[in-house]
Coordinates of N, CA and C in Angstrom, one line a residue:
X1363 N -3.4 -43.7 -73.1 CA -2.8 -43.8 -74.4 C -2.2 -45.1 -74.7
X1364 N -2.0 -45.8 -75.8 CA -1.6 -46.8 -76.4 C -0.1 -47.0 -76.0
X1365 N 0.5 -47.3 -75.6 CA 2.2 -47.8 -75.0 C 2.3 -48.0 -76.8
X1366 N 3.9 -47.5 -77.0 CA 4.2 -47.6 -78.3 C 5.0 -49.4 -78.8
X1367 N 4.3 -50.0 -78.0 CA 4.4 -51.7 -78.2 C 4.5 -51.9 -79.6
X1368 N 5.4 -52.9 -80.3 CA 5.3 -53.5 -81.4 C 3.9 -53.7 -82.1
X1369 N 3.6 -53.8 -82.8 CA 2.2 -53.6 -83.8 C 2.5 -55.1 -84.7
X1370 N 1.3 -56.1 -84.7 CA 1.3 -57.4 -85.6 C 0.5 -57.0 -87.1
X1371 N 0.3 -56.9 -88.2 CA -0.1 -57.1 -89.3 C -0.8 -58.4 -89.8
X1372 N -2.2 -58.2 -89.9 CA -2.7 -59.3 -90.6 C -3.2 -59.1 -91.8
X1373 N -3.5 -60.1 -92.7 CA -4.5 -59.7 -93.7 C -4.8 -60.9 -94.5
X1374 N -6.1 -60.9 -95.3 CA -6.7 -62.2 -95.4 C -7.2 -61.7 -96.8
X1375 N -7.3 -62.8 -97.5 CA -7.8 -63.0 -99.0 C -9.1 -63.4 -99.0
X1376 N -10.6 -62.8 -99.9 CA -11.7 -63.3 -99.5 C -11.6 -63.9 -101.3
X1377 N -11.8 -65.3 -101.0 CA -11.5 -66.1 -102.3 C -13.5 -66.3 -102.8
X1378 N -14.1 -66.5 -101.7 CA -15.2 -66.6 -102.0 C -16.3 -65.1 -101.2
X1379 N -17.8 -65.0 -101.8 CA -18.1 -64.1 -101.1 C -18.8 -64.5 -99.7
X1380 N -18.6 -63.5 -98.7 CA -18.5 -64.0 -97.4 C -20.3 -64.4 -97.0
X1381 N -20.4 -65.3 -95.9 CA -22.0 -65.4 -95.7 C -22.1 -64.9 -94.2
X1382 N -23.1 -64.5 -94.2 CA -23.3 -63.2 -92.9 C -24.5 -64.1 -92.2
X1383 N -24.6 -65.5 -91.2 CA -25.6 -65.8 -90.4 C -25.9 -64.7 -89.6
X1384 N -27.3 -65.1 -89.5 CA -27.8 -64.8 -87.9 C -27.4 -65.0 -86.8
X1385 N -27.2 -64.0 -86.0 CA -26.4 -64.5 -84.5 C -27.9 -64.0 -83.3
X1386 N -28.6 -65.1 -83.0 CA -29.6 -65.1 -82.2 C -29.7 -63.9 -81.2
X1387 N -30.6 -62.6 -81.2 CA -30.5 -61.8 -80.3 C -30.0 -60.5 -80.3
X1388 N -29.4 -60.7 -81.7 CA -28.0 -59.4 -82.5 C -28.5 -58.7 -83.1
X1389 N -28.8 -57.9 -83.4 CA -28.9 -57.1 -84.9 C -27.9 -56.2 -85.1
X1390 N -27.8 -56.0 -86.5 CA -26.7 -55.0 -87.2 C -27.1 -53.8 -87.9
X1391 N -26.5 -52.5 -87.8 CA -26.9 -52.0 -87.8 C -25.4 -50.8 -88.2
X1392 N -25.6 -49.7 -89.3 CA -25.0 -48.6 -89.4 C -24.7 -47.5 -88.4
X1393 N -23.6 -46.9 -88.3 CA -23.6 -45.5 -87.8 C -24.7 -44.6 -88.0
X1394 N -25.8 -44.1 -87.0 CA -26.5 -43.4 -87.3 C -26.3 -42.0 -87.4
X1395 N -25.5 -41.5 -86.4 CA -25.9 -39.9 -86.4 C -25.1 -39.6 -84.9
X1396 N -24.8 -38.4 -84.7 CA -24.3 -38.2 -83.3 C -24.7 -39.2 -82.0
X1397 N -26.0 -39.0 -81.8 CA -26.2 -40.5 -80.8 C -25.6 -41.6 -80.6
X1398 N -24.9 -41.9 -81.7 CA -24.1 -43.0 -81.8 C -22.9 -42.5 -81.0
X1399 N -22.0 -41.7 -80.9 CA -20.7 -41.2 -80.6 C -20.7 -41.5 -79.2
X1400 N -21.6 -40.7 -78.5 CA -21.4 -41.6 -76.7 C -21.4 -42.8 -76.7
X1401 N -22.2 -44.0 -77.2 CA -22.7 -45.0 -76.9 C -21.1 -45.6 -77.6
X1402 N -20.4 -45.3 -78.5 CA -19.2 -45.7 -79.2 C -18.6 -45.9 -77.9
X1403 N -17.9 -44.5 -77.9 CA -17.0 -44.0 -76.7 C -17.1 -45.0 -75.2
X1404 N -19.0 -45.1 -74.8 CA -18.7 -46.0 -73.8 C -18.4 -47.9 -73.9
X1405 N -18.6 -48.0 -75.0 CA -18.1 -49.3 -75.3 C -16.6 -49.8 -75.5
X1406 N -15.9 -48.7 -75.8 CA -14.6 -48.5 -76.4 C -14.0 -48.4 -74.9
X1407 N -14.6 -47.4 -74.0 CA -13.8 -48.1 -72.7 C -14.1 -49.3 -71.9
X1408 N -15.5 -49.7 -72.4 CA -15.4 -51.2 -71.3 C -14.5 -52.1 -71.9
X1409 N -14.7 -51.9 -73.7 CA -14.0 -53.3 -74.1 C -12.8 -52.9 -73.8
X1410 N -11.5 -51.9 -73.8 CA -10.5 -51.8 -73.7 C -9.7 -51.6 -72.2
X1411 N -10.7 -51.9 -71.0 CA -10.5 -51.7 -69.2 C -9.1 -52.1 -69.4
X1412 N -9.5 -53.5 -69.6 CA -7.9 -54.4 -68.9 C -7.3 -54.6 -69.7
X1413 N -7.4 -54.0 -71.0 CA -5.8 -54.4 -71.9 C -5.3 -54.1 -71.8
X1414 N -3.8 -54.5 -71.9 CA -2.3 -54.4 -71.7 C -1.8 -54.3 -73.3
X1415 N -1.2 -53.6 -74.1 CA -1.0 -52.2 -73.5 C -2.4 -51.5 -73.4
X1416 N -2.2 -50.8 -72.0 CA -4.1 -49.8 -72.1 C -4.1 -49.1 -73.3
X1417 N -5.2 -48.5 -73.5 CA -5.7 -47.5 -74.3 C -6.5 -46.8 -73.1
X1418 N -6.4 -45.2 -73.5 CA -7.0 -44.3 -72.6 C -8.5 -44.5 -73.0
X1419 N -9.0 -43.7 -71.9 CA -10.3 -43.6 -72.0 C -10.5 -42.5 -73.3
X1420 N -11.6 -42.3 -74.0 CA -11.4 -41.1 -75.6 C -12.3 -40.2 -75.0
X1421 N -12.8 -39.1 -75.6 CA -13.6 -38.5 -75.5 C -14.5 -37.9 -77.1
X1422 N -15.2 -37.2 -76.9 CA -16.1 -36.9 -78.4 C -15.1 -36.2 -79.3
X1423 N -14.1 -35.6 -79.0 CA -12.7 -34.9 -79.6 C -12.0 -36.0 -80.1
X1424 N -11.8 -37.3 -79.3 CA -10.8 -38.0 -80.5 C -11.8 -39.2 -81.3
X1425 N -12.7 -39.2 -81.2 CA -13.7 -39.8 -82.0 C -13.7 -39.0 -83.4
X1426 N -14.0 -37.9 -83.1 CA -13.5 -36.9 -84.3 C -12.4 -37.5 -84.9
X1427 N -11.3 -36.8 -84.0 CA -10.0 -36.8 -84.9 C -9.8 -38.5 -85.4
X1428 N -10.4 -39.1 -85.3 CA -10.4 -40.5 -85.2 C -11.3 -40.9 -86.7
X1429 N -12.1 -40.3 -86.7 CA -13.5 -40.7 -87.4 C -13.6 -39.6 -88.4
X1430 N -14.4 -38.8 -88.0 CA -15.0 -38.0 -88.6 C -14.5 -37.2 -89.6
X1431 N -13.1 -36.9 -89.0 CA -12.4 -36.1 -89.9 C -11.7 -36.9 -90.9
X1432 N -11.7 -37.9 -90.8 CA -10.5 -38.4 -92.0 C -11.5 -39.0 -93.6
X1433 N -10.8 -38.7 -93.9 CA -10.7 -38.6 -95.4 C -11.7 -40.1 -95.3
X1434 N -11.3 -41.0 -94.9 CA -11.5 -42.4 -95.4 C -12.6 -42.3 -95.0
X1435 N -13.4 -41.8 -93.7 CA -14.3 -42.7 -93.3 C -15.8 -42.1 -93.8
X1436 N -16.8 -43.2 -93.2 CA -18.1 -43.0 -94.0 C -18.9 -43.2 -93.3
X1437 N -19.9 -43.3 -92.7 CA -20.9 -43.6 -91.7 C -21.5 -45.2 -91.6
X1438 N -21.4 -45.2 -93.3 CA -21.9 -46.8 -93.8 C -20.6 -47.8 -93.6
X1439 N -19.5 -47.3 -93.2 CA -18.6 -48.3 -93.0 C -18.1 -48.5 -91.6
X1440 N -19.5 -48.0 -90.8 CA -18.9 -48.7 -89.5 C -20.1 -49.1 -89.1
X1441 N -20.2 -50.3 -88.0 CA -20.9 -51.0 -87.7 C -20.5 -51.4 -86.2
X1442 N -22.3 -51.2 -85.8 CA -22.7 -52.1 -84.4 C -23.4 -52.8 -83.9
X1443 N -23.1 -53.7 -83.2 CA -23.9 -54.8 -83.1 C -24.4 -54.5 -82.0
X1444 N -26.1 -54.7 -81.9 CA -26.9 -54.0 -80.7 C -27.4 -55.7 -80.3
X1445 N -27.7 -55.7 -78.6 CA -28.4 -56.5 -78.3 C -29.2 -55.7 -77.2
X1446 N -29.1 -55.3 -75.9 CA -29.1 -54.8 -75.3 C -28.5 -53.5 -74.7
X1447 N -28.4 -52.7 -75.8 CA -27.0 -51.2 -76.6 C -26.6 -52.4 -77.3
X1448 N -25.4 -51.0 -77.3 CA -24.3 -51.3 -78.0 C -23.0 -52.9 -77.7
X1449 N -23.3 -54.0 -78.0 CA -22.4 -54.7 -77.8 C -21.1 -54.9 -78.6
X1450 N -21.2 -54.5 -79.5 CA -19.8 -54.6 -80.2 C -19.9 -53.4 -81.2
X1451 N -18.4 -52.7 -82.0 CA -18.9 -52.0 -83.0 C -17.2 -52.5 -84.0
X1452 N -17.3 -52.5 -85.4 CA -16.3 -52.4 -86.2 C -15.9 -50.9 -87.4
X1453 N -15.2 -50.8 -87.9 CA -15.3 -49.9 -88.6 C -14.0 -50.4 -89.8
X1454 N -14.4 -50.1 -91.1 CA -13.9 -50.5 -92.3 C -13.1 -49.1 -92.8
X1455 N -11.9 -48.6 -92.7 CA -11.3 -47.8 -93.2 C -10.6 -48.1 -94.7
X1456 N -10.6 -47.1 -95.4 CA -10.2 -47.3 -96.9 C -8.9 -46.3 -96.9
X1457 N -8.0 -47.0 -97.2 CA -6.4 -46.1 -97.0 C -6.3 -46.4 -98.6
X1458 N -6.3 -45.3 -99.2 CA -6.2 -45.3 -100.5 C -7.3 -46.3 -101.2
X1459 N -7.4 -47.5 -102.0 CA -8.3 -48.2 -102.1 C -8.2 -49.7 -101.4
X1460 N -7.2 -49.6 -100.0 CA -6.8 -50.7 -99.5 C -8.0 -50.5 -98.4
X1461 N -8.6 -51.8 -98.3 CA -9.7 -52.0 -97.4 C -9.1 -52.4 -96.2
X1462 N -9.1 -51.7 -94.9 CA -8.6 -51.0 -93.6 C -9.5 -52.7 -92.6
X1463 N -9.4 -53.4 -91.7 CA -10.5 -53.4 -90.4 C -9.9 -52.5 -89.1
X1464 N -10.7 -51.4 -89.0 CA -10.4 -50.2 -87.8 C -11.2 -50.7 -86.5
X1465 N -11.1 -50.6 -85.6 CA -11.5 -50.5 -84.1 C -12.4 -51.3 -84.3
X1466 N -12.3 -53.0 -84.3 CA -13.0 -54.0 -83.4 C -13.2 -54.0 -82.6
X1467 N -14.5 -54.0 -81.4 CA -14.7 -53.8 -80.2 C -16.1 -54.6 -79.9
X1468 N -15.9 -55.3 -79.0 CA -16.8 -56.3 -78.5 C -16.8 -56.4 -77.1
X1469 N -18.0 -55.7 -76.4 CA -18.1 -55.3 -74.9 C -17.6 -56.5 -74.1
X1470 N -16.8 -57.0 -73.0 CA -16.5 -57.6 -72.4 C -17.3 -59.4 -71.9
X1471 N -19.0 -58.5 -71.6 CA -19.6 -59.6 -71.0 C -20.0 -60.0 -73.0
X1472 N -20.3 -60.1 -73.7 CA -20.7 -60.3 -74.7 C -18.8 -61.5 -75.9
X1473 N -18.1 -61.2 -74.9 CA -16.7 -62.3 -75.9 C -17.3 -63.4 -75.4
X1474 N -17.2 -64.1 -76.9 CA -17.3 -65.6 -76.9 C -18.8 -65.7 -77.3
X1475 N -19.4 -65.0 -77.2 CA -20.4 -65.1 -78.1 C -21.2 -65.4 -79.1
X1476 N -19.7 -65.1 -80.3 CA -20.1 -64.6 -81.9 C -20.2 -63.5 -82.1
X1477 N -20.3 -62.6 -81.4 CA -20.3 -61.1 -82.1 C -19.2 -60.3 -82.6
X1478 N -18.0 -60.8 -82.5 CA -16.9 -60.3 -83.0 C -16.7 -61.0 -84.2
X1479 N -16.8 -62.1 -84.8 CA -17.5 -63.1 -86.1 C -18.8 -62.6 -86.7
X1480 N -19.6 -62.3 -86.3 CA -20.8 -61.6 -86.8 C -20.5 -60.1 -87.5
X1481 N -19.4 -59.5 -86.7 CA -19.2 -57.7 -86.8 C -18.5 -58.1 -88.3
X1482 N -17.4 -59.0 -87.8 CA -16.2 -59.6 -89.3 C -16.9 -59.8 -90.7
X1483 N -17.6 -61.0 -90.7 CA -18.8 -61.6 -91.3 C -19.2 -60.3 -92.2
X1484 N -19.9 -59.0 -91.6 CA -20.8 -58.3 -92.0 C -20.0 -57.2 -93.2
X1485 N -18.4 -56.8 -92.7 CA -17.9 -55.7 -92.8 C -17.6 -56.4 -94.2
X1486 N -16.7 -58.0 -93.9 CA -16.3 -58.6 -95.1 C -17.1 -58.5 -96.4
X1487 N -18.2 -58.9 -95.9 CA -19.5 -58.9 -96.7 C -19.5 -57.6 -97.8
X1488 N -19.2 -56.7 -96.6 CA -19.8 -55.2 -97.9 C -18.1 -55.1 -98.3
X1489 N -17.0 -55.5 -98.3 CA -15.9 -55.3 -98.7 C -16.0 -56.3 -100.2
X1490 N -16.7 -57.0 -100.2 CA -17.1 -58.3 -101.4 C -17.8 -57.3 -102.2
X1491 N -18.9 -57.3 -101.8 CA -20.0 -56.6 -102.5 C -19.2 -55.0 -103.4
X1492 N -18.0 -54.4 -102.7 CA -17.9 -53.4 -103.1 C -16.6 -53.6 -103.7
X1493 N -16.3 -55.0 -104.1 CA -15.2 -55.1 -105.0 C -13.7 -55.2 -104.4
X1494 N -13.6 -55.4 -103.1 CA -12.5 -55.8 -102.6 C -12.0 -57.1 -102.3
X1495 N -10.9 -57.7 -102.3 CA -10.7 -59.2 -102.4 C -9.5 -59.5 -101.3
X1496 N -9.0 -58.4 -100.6 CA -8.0 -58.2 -99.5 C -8.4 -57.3 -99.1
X1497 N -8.0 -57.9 -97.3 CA -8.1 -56.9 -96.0 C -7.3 -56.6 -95.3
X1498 N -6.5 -56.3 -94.9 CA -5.4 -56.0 -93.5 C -6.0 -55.5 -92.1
X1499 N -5.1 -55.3 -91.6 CA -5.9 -55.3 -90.0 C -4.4 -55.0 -89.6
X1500 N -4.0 -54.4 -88.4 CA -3.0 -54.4 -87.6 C -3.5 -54.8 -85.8
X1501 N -2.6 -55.1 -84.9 CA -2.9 -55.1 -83.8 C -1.8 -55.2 -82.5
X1502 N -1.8 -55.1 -81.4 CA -0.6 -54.8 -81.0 C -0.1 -56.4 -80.2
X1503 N 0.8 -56.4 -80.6 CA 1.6 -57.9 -80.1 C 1.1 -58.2 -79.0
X1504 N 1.3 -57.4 -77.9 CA 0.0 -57.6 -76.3 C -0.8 -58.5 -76.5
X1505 N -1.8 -58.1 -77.4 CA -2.8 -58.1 -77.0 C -3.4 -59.9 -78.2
X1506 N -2.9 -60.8 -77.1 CA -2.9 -62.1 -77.6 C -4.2 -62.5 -77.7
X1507 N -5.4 -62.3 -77.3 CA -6.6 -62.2 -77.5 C -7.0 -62.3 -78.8
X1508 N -6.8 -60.7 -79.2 CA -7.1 -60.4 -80.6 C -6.2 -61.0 -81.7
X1509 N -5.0 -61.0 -81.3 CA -4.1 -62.5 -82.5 C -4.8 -63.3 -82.7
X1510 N -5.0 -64.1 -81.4 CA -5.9 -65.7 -81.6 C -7.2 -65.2 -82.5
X1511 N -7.9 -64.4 -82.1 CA -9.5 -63.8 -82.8 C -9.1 -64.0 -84.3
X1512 N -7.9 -62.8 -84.6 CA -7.5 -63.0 -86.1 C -7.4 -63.8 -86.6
X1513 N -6.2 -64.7 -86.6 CA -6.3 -66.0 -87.1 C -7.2 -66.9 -87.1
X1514 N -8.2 -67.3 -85.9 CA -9.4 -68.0 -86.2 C -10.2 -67.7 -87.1
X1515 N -10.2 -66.5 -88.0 CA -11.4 -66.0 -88.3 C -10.8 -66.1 -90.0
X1516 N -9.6 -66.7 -89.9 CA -9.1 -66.3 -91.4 C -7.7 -65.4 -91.9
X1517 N -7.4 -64.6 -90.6 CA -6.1 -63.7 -90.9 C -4.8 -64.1 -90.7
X1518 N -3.8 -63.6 -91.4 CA -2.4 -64.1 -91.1 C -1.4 -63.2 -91.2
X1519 N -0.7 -63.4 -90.3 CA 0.4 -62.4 -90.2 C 1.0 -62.0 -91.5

């Protein structure tokens, strides 16, 4: 489970609409269908092994409670980046009509890549296209990785 660590807030203004390159060897691709749910799950514990604060391993129950059931989510607003499986996956939550970034995950051997820029890149994209012009994002103070990721990519506390 998540240590109840202080939580950082980002969020970023898309002033222009975003451009989505090619990342050599990537493709992108929607939530399909149940099949997808293991392949999540086992990504969601490689990427998360050694962070501080941990996150538990999940199971197909809080993927649910996570996903499936909430009001916001949609199949077309989450996304993964396949190379070889599953290397990274994002997911775009809509909290009222405020455009969410939910569970960025980018498998371990695959950081540094571009695929966590590529996932960004893509979600932004369809948040342009579908009329949104702000994003937010939360993350937990720990986890200085994903600070630095944010701000490079455009977000601010």
């Amino acid at each position: 489970m998540i240590s109840r660590l202080p939580v950082v807030h980002f969020s970023r203004e898309l002033l222009c609409q975003p451009v989505v390159e090619d990342l050599a060897g990537v493709r992108i691709r929607n939530y399909a269908g149940e099949q997808d749910v293991d392949a999540w799950l086992d990504l969601h514990k490689r990427a998360f092994a050694s962070q501080f604060p941990a996150v538990r391993t999940w199971t197909r129950g809080d993927f649910e409670a996570e996903f499936a059931r909430k009001p916001w989510w949609s199949p077309d607003r989450m996304w993964f980046a396949e190379a070889e499986g599953i290397v990274g996956s994002v997911t775009l939550a809509l909290r009222g009509r405020r455009p969410v970034v939910h569970w960025l995950m980018v498998a371990p051997e695959w950081r540094r890549h571009g695929v966590g820029r590529f996932l960004m890149a893509n979600l932004e994209a369809a948040c342009w296209r579908a009329g949104h012009r702000e994003l937010s994002l939360e993350t937990h103070v720990g986890w200085t990785a994903a600070e630095a990721f944010y701000r490079a990519v455009g977000y601010e506390p």
